[in-house]
XYZ file of C-alpha atoms in Angstrom:
356
model
C 23.279 20.477 29.903
C 26.820 21.985 29.584
C 28.577 21.816 26.126
C 31.092 19.133 26.998
C 28.418 16.783 28.417
C 26.103 17.624 25.472
C 28.832 16.811 22.926
C 29.476 13.525 24.897
C 25.839 12.342 24.800
C 25.606 13.196 21.128
C 28.763 11.539 20.231
C 27.593 8.360 22.121
C 24.077 8.469 20.894
C 24.133 9.090 17.072
C 26.362 6.033 16.208
C 24.120 3.812 18.201
C 20.836 5.198 16.563
C 22.370 5.081 13.005
C 24.683 1.941 12.849
C 22.493 -0.922 14.533
C 19.068 -0.638 13.217
C 16.269 -3.228 13.371
C 15.111 -3.809 9.775
C 11.982 -1.690 9.127
C 8.477 -3.296 8.590
C 5.652 -1.639 6.660
C 3.134 0.068 8.853
C -0.338 -1.351 8.805
C -3.461 0.729 8.211
C -5.155 1.246 11.605
C -7.721 3.437 13.250
C -6.106 6.068 15.381
C -7.415 6.121 18.802
C -7.405 9.333 20.989
C -6.333 10.495 23.505
C -3.971 7.294 23.323
C -2.407 8.255 19.979
C -1.587 11.689 21.295
C 0.846 9.871 23.330
C 4.228 8.301 22.527
C 4.887 5.155 20.583
C 8.034 3.817 21.771
C 7.857 0.686 19.845
C 8.563 2.651 16.642
C 11.796 4.162 15.766
C 11.187 7.859 15.308
C 8.645 10.340 16.428
C 7.988 14.002 16.941
C 5.538 16.443 18.308
C 5.901 19.890 16.477
C 4.111 23.134 16.991
C 4.838 26.298 14.808
C 3.055 29.465 14.165
C 2.943 33.100 14.335
C 2.203 35.446 17.249
C 1.821 39.225 17.679
C 2.209 41.923 20.295
C 0.559 44.887 18.588
C 2.352 45.500 15.430
C 5.254 43.304 16.280
C 5.209 39.732 14.978
C 7.127 36.732 15.877
C 7.310 33.204 14.557
C 7.830 30.227 16.840
C 8.823 26.623 16.786
C 8.569 23.904 19.452
C 9.756 20.392 18.763
C 10.103 17.363 20.825
C 11.618 14.100 19.256
C 11.665 10.621 20.588
C 14.078 7.952 19.230
C 14.406 4.372 19.953
C 18.028 3.113 20.272
C 17.963 -0.207 18.872
C 21.287 -1.552 20.149
C 20.309 -0.655 23.705
C 16.933 -2.621 23.758
C 18.609 -5.958 24.806
C 20.965 -4.344 27.478
C 19.851 -5.639 30.813
C 20.280 -2.412 32.673
C 18.070 0.350 34.040
C 20.743 2.754 32.831
C 20.553 1.647 29.288
C 19.607 4.526 27.032
C 16.628 2.609 25.229
C 14.912 5.951 24.285
C 16.395 9.370 23.723
C 14.397 12.624 23.796
C 15.454 15.709 21.875
C 13.978 19.219 21.963
C 14.351 22.169 19.654
C 12.861 25.657 20.389
C 13.163 28.897 18.193
C 11.673 32.387 17.941
C 11.891 34.498 14.793
C 11.841 38.160 15.645
C 10.713 39.852 12.484
C 11.305 43.362 13.754
C 14.793 42.602 15.157
C 15.644 40.379 12.249
C 16.949 37.792 14.481
C 16.488 33.956 15.102
C 16.787 32.821 18.663
C 17.115 29.075 19.148
C 18.208 26.374 21.381
C 18.327 22.610 21.620
C 18.444 19.823 24.237
C 19.114 16.173 24.414
C 18.747 13.332 27.223
C 18.071 9.788 27.561
C 14.319 9.115 28.846
C 13.895 8.251 32.441
C 15.207 9.307 35.935
C 12.900 12.253 35.956
C 15.062 13.955 33.291
C 13.138 13.360 30.180
C 9.753 11.813 29.356
C 7.489 10.943 26.560
C 4.348 9.729 28.066
C 2.240 6.935 26.266
C -1.253 7.949 27.370
C -1.395 11.409 26.095
C 0.769 14.243 24.926
C 3.140 14.713 27.870
C 6.712 15.301 26.768
C 9.316 16.830 28.900
C 13.074 17.329 28.937
C 14.193 18.932 32.111
C 12.242 22.237 32.513
C 11.193 22.201 28.804
C 7.715 20.639 28.245
C 4.664 20.162 25.938
C 1.595 18.716 27.305
C -2.078 18.393 26.456
C -4.873 18.967 28.761
C -8.212 17.081 29.113
C -9.943 20.041 27.292
C -7.700 19.622 24.314
C -5.528 22.605 25.045
C -1.802 22.292 24.415
C 0.747 24.060 26.840
C 4.271 24.666 25.723
C 6.869 25.761 28.407
C 10.462 26.273 27.070
C 12.800 28.699 28.704
C 16.424 29.796 28.608
C 18.774 32.417 29.266
C 18.247 34.163 25.911
C 14.633 33.509 25.064
C 11.522 31.748 26.428
C 8.267 30.460 25.077
C 5.145 30.223 27.214
C 2.344 29.478 24.994
C -1.125 27.910 25.221
C -2.909 26.409 22.241
C -6.696 25.874 21.875
C -8.057 23.768 19.122
C -10.611 25.558 16.932
C -11.033 22.586 14.336
C -11.216 18.763 14.365
C -7.942 16.804 13.972
C -6.733 16.538 10.424
C -5.717 12.971 9.612
C -2.912 13.139 7.052
C -2.752 10.596 4.033
C -5.287 7.677 4.212
C -6.926 8.039 7.588
C -3.603 8.931 9.258
C -1.241 6.629 7.340
C 1.035 8.909 5.321
C 3.313 7.294 2.544
C 6.707 8.874 2.358
C 8.235 6.805 -0.579
C 7.658 4.155 -3.144
C 8.260 1.285 -0.686
C 5.338 0.822 1.610
C 7.866 0.741 4.642
C 8.523 4.383 4.089
C 5.459 5.707 5.841
C 4.361 7.272 9.001
C 1.226 7.663 11.250
C 0.573 11.450 10.947
C -2.181 13.873 12.065
C -2.172 17.599 12.243
C -4.067 20.127 14.321
C -4.069 23.384 12.226
C -5.647 26.695 13.223
C -4.751 26.497 16.789
C -5.509 29.716 18.731
C -2.315 30.828 20.420
C -1.933 33.003 23.539
C 0.664 33.599 26.128
C 4.098 35.250 26.391
C 7.398 35.232 24.463
C 10.538 36.678 25.777
C 13.552 37.701 23.710
C 16.577 39.038 25.546
C 15.332 41.032 28.360
C 11.997 41.940 26.573
C 8.695 40.156 27.273
C 5.634 40.178 25.095
C 2.067 39.270 25.764
C 1.146 37.644 22.303
C -1.776 36.056 20.409
C -1.701 34.370 17.192
C -2.248 30.952 15.301
C -0.460 27.649 15.579
C -0.157 24.249 13.735
C 0.711 21.121 15.480
C 2.031 17.875 13.764
C 2.366 14.547 15.486
C 4.082 11.908 13.492
C 5.740 8.523 14.378
C 7.381 6.065 11.988
C 9.775 2.880 11.693
C 11.254 4.258 8.456
C 10.717 7.515 6.677
C 13.502 8.044 4.175
C 14.019 6.346 0.762
C 17.715 5.323 0.228
C 17.884 7.999 -2.566
C 16.370 10.855 -0.482
C 18.613 13.358 1.187
C 16.014 15.549 2.789
C 12.673 16.992 2.402
C 10.727 20.399 1.751
C 7.484 20.784 3.641
C 4.813 23.594 4.396
C 1.892 23.745 6.970
C -0.144 26.838 6.209
C -2.906 28.242 8.201
C -5.032 30.383 5.714
C -6.893 33.467 6.835
C -10.129 31.759 5.731
C -9.818 28.995 8.126
C -8.603 26.584 5.600
C -5.398 24.358 5.949
C -2.791 23.507 3.404
C -0.080 20.778 3.804
C 2.497 19.938 1.069
C 5.590 18.010 1.001
C 8.189 16.333 -1.075
C 11.125 13.891 -0.397
C 14.166 15.083 -2.538
C 17.247 13.537 -4.069
C 20.594 15.123 -4.153
C 19.967 16.507 -7.520
C 16.792 18.197 -6.585
C 14.485 15.690 -8.194
C 11.495 14.465 -6.319
C 11.368 10.878 -4.801
C 7.843 11.309 -3.400
C 5.379 13.946 -2.740
C 2.029 14.475 -0.989
C -0.061 16.781 1.079
C -3.601 17.750 1.889
C -6.102 20.608 1.859
C -9.043 21.128 4.089
C -11.429 24.202 3.734
C -12.782 25.645 6.872
C -15.587 23.347 7.966
C -14.854 20.891 5.295
C -13.421 17.556 4.767
C -9.663 17.045 4.206
C -8.539 15.970 0.620
C -5.252 14.129 0.498
C -3.091 14.637 -2.442
C -1.977 11.380 -4.384
C 1.838 11.049 -5.168
C 2.784 12.965 -8.311
C 0.240 15.683 -7.766
C 2.251 18.115 -5.868
C 5.258 20.044 -7.436
C 7.798 22.410 -5.671
C 9.673 24.723 -7.909
C 12.411 27.056 -6.481
C 12.111 30.774 -7.372
C 14.700 32.439 -5.029
C 17.490 31.188 -2.908
C 19.607 32.175 0.016
C 23.004 31.003 1.036
C 23.716 30.459 4.704
C 27.036 32.214 5.659
C 27.302 29.588 8.573
C 26.739 26.363 6.732
C 27.234 27.263 3.079
C 23.820 25.435 2.311
C 21.644 27.179 -0.453
C 18.048 27.126 0.566
C 15.166 28.221 -1.619
C 13.275 30.959 0.352
C 10.686 31.475 -2.430
C 8.727 28.481 -3.824
C 6.083 28.038 -6.355
C 3.996 25.110 -5.380
C 1.433 23.422 -7.532
C -1.015 20.868 -6.150
C -4.694 19.829 -6.422
C -5.810 22.688 -4.203
C -4.238 25.371 -6.711
C -1.107 27.126 -7.561
C 0.640 28.953 -4.687
C 3.748 30.951 -3.863
C 5.474 30.519 -0.443
C 7.771 33.229 0.664
C 9.974 33.210 3.696
C 9.426 36.366 5.813
C 13.093 36.254 6.892
C 15.788 34.346 5.060
C 18.097 33.814 8.107
C 16.047 31.039 9.706
C 18.580 28.196 9.540
C 18.975 26.005 12.712
C 22.177 24.144 13.604
C 20.976 21.198 15.708
C 24.166 19.166 15.400
C 24.429 19.141 19.099
C 21.192 17.143 19.355
C 19.698 15.663 16.341
C 22.919 15.998 14.197
C 21.179 17.918 11.386
C 21.448 21.614 10.107
C 18.107 22.542 8.574
C 15.900 25.651 7.709
C 12.690 26.132 9.590
C 10.831 29.435 9.297
C 7.976 31.719 9.235
C 6.611 32.158 5.778
C 3.729 33.672 3.784
C 1.321 31.896 1.460
C 0.295 33.775 -1.618
C -2.216 32.943 -4.434
C -1.191 32.791 -7.976
C -1.749 36.452 -8.497
C 0.526 37.489 -5.555
C -2.243 38.274 -2.987
C -1.741 37.219 0.754
C -3.577 34.074 1.862
C -2.163 32.957 5.003
C 0.821 32.245 7.226
C 2.732 29.188 8.205
C 5.999 27.430 8.466
C 8.258 26.242 5.690
C 10.804 23.377 6.568
C 13.797 22.353 4.381
C 16.209 19.592 5.327
C 19.195 17.881 3.742
C 20.628 21.045 1.927
C 23.701 21.334 4.404
C 24.304 17.598 4.309
C 22.146 14.545 3.705
C 19.612 13.842 6.347
C 19.637 10.402 8.081
C 16.854 9.198 10.279
C 16.903 5.433 9.739
């Protein structure tokens, strides 16, 4: 999509998404059913499929992000036209090149339908023009996202069972029960394939983390954004921690989970997870100040999360309307010893995030 057309779609789409919203309802506890719940849930407002991780070619390490979003446009639901933009699909892709100290990223947006964009309901099969993420019957995920400057062609094989976040997949995101999502993760994915940056192509292997989350309402009115980590530990464990944050930095809500390799996931109750910033970086592009080193205390222990490169800010204003930080990071124990790698996500630092 050319820049003028992309700007037009964005200008039209975001006022529709944000200004005429159906009042949210509290999500009911239910049993997630697969493979159906790997697919899209167009009856709910917001949904995303998200894969991040690290991959190496010899001594050269990369981080990668693949995210597809689906959004219900409430004002278009009653329009009696096959051209009505009832659902929008967005996509973000990024590669962090640690050796080159560079972040490569791109974004796309289109309305669902007409063979241009799709979020299938029967299983994970999300497509936006020639970008796609799909799940095969054997459980393997295939991500194919190409562009002029970089490309991601990765396969992800599950090595562990699904991790249902929250209470059997229902994850609270605020003090009001309406602020919740259905949410599961697939940590410790075995990644393999190719990454291209510029004219260089690399055969890579590594580890990935998948999140699939769908919701009617995520953000409490006081929340301006969130801080989140998904960490694959070297021993096979998986750590999730998050908090919803006010403008003054205080916490509206927090949560997470820990699952030891071969064990059962333990969900963290609200009030049990604490994020304390230890070092910050100011983006020269947006002026936002992001904590790039955190101390995180939770029922699983006390940890340090350290960004492996500070310059991992993504400007997605041409698609989702947000500027956020999303980057490859290291997990350390309380004594500073390496424990694993994963991704740190921080939203709402450049401007308040608005999803509802």
